[in-house]
mmCIF file of C-alpha atoms in Angstrom:
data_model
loop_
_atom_site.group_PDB
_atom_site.id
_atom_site.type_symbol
_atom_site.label_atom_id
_atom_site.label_comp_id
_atom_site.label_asym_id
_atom_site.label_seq_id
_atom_site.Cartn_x
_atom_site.Cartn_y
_atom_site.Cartn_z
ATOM 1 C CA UNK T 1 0.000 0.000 0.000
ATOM 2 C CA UNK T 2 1.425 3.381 -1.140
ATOM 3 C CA UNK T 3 2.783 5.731 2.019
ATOM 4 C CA UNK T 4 1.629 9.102 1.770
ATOM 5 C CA UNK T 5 2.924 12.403 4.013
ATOM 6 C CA UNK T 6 -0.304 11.706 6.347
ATOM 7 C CA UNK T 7 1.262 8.648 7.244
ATOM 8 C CA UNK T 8 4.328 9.732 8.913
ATOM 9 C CA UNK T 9 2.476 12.154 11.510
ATOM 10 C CA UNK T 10 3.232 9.993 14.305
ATOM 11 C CA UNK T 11 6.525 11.835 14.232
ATOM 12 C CA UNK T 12 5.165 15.254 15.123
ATOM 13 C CA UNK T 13 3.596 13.647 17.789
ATOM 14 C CA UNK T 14 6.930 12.188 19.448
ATOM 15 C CA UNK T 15 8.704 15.218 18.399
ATOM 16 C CA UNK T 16 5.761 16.938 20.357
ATOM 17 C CA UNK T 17 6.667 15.083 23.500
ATOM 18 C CA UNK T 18 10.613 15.189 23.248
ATOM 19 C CA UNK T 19 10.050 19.276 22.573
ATOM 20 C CA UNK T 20 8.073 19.860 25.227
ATOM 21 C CA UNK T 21 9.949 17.888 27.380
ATOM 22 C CA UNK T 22 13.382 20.346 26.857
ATOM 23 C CA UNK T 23 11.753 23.453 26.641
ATOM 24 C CA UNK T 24 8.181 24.229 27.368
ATOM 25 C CA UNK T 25 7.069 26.576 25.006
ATOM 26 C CA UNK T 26 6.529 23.840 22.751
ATOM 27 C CA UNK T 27 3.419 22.977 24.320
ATOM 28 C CA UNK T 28 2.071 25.631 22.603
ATOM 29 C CA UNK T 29 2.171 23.484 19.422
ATOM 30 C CA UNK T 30 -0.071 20.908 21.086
ATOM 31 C CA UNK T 31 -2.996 23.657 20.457
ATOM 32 C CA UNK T 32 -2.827 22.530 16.388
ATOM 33 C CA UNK T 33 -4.410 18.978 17.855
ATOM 34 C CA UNK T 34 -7.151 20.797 18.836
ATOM 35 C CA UNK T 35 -8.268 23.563 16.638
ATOM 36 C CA UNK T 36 -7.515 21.100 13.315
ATOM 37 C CA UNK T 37 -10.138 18.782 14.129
ATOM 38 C CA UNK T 38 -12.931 21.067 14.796
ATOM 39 C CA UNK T 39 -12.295 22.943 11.922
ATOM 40 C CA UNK T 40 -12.508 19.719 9.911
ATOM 41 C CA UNK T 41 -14.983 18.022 11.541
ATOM 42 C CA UNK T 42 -17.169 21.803 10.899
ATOM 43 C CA UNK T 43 -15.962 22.073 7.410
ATOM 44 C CA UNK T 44 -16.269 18.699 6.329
ATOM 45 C CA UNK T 45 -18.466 16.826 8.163
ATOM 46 C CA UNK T 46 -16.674 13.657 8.969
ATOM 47 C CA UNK T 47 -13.844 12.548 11.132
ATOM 48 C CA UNK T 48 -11.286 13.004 8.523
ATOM 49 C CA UNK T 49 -8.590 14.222 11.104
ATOM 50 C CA UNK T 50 -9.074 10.946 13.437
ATOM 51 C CA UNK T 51 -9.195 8.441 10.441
ATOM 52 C CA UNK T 52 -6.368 9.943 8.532
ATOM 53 C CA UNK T 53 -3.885 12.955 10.306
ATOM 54 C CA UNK T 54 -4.224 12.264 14.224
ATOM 55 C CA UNK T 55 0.024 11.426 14.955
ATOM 56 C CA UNK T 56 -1.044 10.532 17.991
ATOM 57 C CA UNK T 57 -3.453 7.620 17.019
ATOM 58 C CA UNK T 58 -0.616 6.181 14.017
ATOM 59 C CA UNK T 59 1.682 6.085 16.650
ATOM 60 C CA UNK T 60 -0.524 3.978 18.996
ATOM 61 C CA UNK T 61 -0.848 2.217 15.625
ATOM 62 C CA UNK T 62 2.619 1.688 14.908
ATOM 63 C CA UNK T 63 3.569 0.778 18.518
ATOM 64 C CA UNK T 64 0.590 -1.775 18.871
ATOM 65 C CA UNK T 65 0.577 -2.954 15.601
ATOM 66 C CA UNK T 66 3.447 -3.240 14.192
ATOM 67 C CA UNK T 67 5.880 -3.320 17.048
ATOM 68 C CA UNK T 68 3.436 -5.756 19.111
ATOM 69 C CA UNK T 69 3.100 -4.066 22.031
ATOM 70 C CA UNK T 70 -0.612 -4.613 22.200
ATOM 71 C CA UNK T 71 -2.648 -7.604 23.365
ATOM 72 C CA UNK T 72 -5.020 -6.668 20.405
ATOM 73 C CA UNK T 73 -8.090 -7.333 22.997
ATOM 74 C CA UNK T 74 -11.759 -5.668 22.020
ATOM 75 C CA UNK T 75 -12.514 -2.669 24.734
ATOM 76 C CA UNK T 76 -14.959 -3.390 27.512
ATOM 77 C CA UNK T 77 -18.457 -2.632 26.344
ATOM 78 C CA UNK T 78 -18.683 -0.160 29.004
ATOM 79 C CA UNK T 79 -15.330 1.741 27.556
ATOM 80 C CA UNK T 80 -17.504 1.689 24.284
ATOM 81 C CA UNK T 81 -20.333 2.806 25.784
ATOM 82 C CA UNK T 82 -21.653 7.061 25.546
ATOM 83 C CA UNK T 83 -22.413 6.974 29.010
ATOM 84 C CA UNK T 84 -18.218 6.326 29.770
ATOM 85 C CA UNK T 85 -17.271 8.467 26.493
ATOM 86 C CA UNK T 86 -19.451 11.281 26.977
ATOM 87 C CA UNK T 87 -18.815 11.291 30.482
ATOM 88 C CA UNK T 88 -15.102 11.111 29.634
ATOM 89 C CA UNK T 89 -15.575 14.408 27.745
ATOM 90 C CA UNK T 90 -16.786 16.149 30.460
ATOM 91 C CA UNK T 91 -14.140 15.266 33.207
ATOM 92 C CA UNK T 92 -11.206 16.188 30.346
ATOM 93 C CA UNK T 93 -12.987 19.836 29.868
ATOM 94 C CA UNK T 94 -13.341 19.965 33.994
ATOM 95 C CA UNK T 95 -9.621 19.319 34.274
ATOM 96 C CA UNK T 96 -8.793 21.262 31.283
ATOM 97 C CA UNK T 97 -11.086 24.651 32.510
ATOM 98 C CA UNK T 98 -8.911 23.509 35.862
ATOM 99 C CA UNK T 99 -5.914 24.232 33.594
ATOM 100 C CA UNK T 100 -7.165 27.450 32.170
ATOM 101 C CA UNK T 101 -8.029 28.828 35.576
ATOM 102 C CA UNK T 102 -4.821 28.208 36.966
ATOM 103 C CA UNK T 103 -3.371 30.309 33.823
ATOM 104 C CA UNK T 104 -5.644 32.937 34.421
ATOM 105 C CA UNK T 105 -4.543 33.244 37.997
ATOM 106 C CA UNK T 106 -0.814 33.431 37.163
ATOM 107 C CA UNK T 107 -1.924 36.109 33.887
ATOM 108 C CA UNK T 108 -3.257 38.167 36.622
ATOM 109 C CA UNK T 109 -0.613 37.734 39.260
ATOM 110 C CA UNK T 110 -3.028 35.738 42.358
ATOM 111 C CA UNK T 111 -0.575 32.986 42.084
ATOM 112 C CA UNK T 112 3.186 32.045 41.167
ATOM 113 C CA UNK T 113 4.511 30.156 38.269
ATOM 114 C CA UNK T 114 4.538 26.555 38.800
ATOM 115 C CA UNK T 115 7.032 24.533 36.562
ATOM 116 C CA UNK T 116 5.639 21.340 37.298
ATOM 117 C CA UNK T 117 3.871 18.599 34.364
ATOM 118 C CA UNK T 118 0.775 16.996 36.134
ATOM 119 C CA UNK T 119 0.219 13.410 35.550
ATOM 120 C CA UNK T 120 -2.996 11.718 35.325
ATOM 121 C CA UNK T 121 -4.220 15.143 36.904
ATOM 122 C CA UNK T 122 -2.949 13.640 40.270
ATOM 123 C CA UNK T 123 1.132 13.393 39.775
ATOM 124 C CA UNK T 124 2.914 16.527 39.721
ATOM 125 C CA UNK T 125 6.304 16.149 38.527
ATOM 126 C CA UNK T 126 9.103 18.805 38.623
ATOM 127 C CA UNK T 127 9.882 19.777 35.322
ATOM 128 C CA UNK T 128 12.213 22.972 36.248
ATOM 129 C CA UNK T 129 14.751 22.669 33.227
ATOM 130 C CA UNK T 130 12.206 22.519 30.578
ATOM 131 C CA UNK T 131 12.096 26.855 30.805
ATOM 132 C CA UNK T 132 14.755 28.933 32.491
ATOM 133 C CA UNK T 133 14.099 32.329 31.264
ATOM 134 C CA UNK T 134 11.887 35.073 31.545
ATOM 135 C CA UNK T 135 11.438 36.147 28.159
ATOM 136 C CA UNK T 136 7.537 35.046 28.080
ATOM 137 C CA UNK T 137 4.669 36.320 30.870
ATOM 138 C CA UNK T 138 4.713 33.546 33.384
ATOM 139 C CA UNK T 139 0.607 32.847 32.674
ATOM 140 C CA UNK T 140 1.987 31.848 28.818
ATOM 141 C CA UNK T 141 4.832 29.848 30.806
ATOM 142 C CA UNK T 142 1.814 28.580 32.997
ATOM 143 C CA UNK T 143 -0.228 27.812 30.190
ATOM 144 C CA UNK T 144 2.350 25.711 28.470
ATOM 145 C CA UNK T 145 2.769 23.488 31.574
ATOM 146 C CA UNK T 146 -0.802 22.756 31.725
ATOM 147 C CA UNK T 147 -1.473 21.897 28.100
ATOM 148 C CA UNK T 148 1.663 20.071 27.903
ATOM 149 C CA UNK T 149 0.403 17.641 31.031
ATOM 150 C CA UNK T 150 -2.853 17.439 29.234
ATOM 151 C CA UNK T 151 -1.205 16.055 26.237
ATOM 152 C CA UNK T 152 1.084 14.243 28.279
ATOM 153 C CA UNK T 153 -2.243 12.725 30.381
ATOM 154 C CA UNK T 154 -3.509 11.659 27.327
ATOM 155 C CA UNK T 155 -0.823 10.300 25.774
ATOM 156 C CA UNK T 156 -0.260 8.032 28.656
ATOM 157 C CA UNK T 157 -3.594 6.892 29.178
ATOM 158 C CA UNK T 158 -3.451 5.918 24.860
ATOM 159 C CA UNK T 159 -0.647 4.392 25.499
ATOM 160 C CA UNK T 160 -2.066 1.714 28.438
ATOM 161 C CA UNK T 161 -5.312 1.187 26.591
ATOM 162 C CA UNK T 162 -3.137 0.228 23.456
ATOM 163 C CA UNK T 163 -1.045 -2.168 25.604
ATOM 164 C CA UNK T 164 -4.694 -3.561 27.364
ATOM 165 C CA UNK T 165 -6.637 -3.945 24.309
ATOM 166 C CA UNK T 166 -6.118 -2.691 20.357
ATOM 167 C CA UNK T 167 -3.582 -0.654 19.796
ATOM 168 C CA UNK T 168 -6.045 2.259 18.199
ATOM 169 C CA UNK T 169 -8.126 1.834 21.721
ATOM 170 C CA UNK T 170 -7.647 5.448 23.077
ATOM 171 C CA UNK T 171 -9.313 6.455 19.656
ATOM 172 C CA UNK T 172 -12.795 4.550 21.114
ATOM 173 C CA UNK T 173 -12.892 7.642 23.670
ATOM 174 C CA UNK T 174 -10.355 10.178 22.836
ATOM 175 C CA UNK T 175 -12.102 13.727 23.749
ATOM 176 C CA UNK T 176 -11.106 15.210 20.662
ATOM 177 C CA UNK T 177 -12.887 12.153 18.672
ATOM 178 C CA UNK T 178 -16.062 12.607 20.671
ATOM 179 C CA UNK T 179 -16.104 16.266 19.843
ATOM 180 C CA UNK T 180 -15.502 15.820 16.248
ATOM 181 C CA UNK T 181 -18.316 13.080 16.380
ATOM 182 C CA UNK T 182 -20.514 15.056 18.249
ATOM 183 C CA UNK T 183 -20.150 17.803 15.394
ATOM 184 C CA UNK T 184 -20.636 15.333 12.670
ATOM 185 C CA UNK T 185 -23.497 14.076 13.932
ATOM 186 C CA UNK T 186 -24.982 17.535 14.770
ATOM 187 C CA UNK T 187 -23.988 19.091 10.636
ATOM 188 C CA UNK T 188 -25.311 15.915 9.513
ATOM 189 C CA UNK T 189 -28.604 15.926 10.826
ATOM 190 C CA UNK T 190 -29.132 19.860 9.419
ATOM 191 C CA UNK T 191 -28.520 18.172 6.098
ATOM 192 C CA UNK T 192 -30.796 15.565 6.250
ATOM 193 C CA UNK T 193 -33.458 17.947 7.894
ATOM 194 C CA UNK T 194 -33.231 21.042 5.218
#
């Protein structure tokens, strides 16, 4: 089967990780993984980002797949299930609006910079030498730890549902995917109703 340039994406997501891990700033990037989709998912209707450019799900492709780190096991029906997805959804924007506050309170000076990547949204780990500077605003500084421990959250979790069950697993509940669904869903039924 021919290769094309979509193909090779999991790259940009590694490089993502290694970035962010050295300097912080990088997290920044991570922002593409979520503005892309929704514009896709609105423009086009379909889940054209998750089936062909998510990096994140090739890699959890590649790794499962063709490296054999998965047990290539179904999901749980209740990991399937909207109940778990939607409610899934919800808990990600909790502890991402949990990000953005903490941003906001560093933008307007209620609270120091903390250089730390949270884990699971439980595990904070010191992550000092990833920014020694003070050429940005500390809330931008702020605002790159967060995102980057979001997208290192995720990544994780991906990474043990590939090992559990298929390697493409994460994809089943992946906030992103149940946005861009949700969207679909919603543009297609104003087409079918006009």
């Amino acid at each position: 089967m021919k290769k094309h340039w979509y193909d090779y994406l999991w790259i940009l997501s590694l490089s993502y990780l290694a970035l962010g891990f050295f300097q912080i700033m990088f997290a920044w990037l991570g922002l593409l993984c979520f503005f892309i989709p929704l514009a896709l998912a609105i423009g086009g209707g379909n889940k054209t980002y998750c089936n062909r450019y998510c990096g994140r799900g090739q890699l959890f492709g590649l790794l499962g797949g063709q490296f054999g780190l998965s047990r290539k096991k179904d999901l749980p029906k209740w990991m399937k299930s909207k109940w778990f997805r939607y409610g899934f959804l919800v808990f990600f924007f909790l502890m991402f609006f949990q990000m953005l506050w903490n941003t906001y309170l560093v933008f307007a000076g209620a609270r120091d910079l903390k250089q730390v990547a949270t884990l699971l949204w439980t595990f904070k780990l010191p992550w000092h030498w990833a920014y020694r500077g003070t050429r940005f605003h500390p809330g931008a500084v702020q605002f790159a730890f967060g995102f980057y421990s979001v997208m290192l959250t995720s990544t994780v979790l991906g990474f043990f549902t590939m090992i559990l069950y298929k390697p493409r697993s994460w994809c089943v509940y992946c906030p992103m995917g149940t946005m861009t669904q949700l969207i679909c869903k919603t543009k297609n039924r104003k087409k079918v109703s006009t």
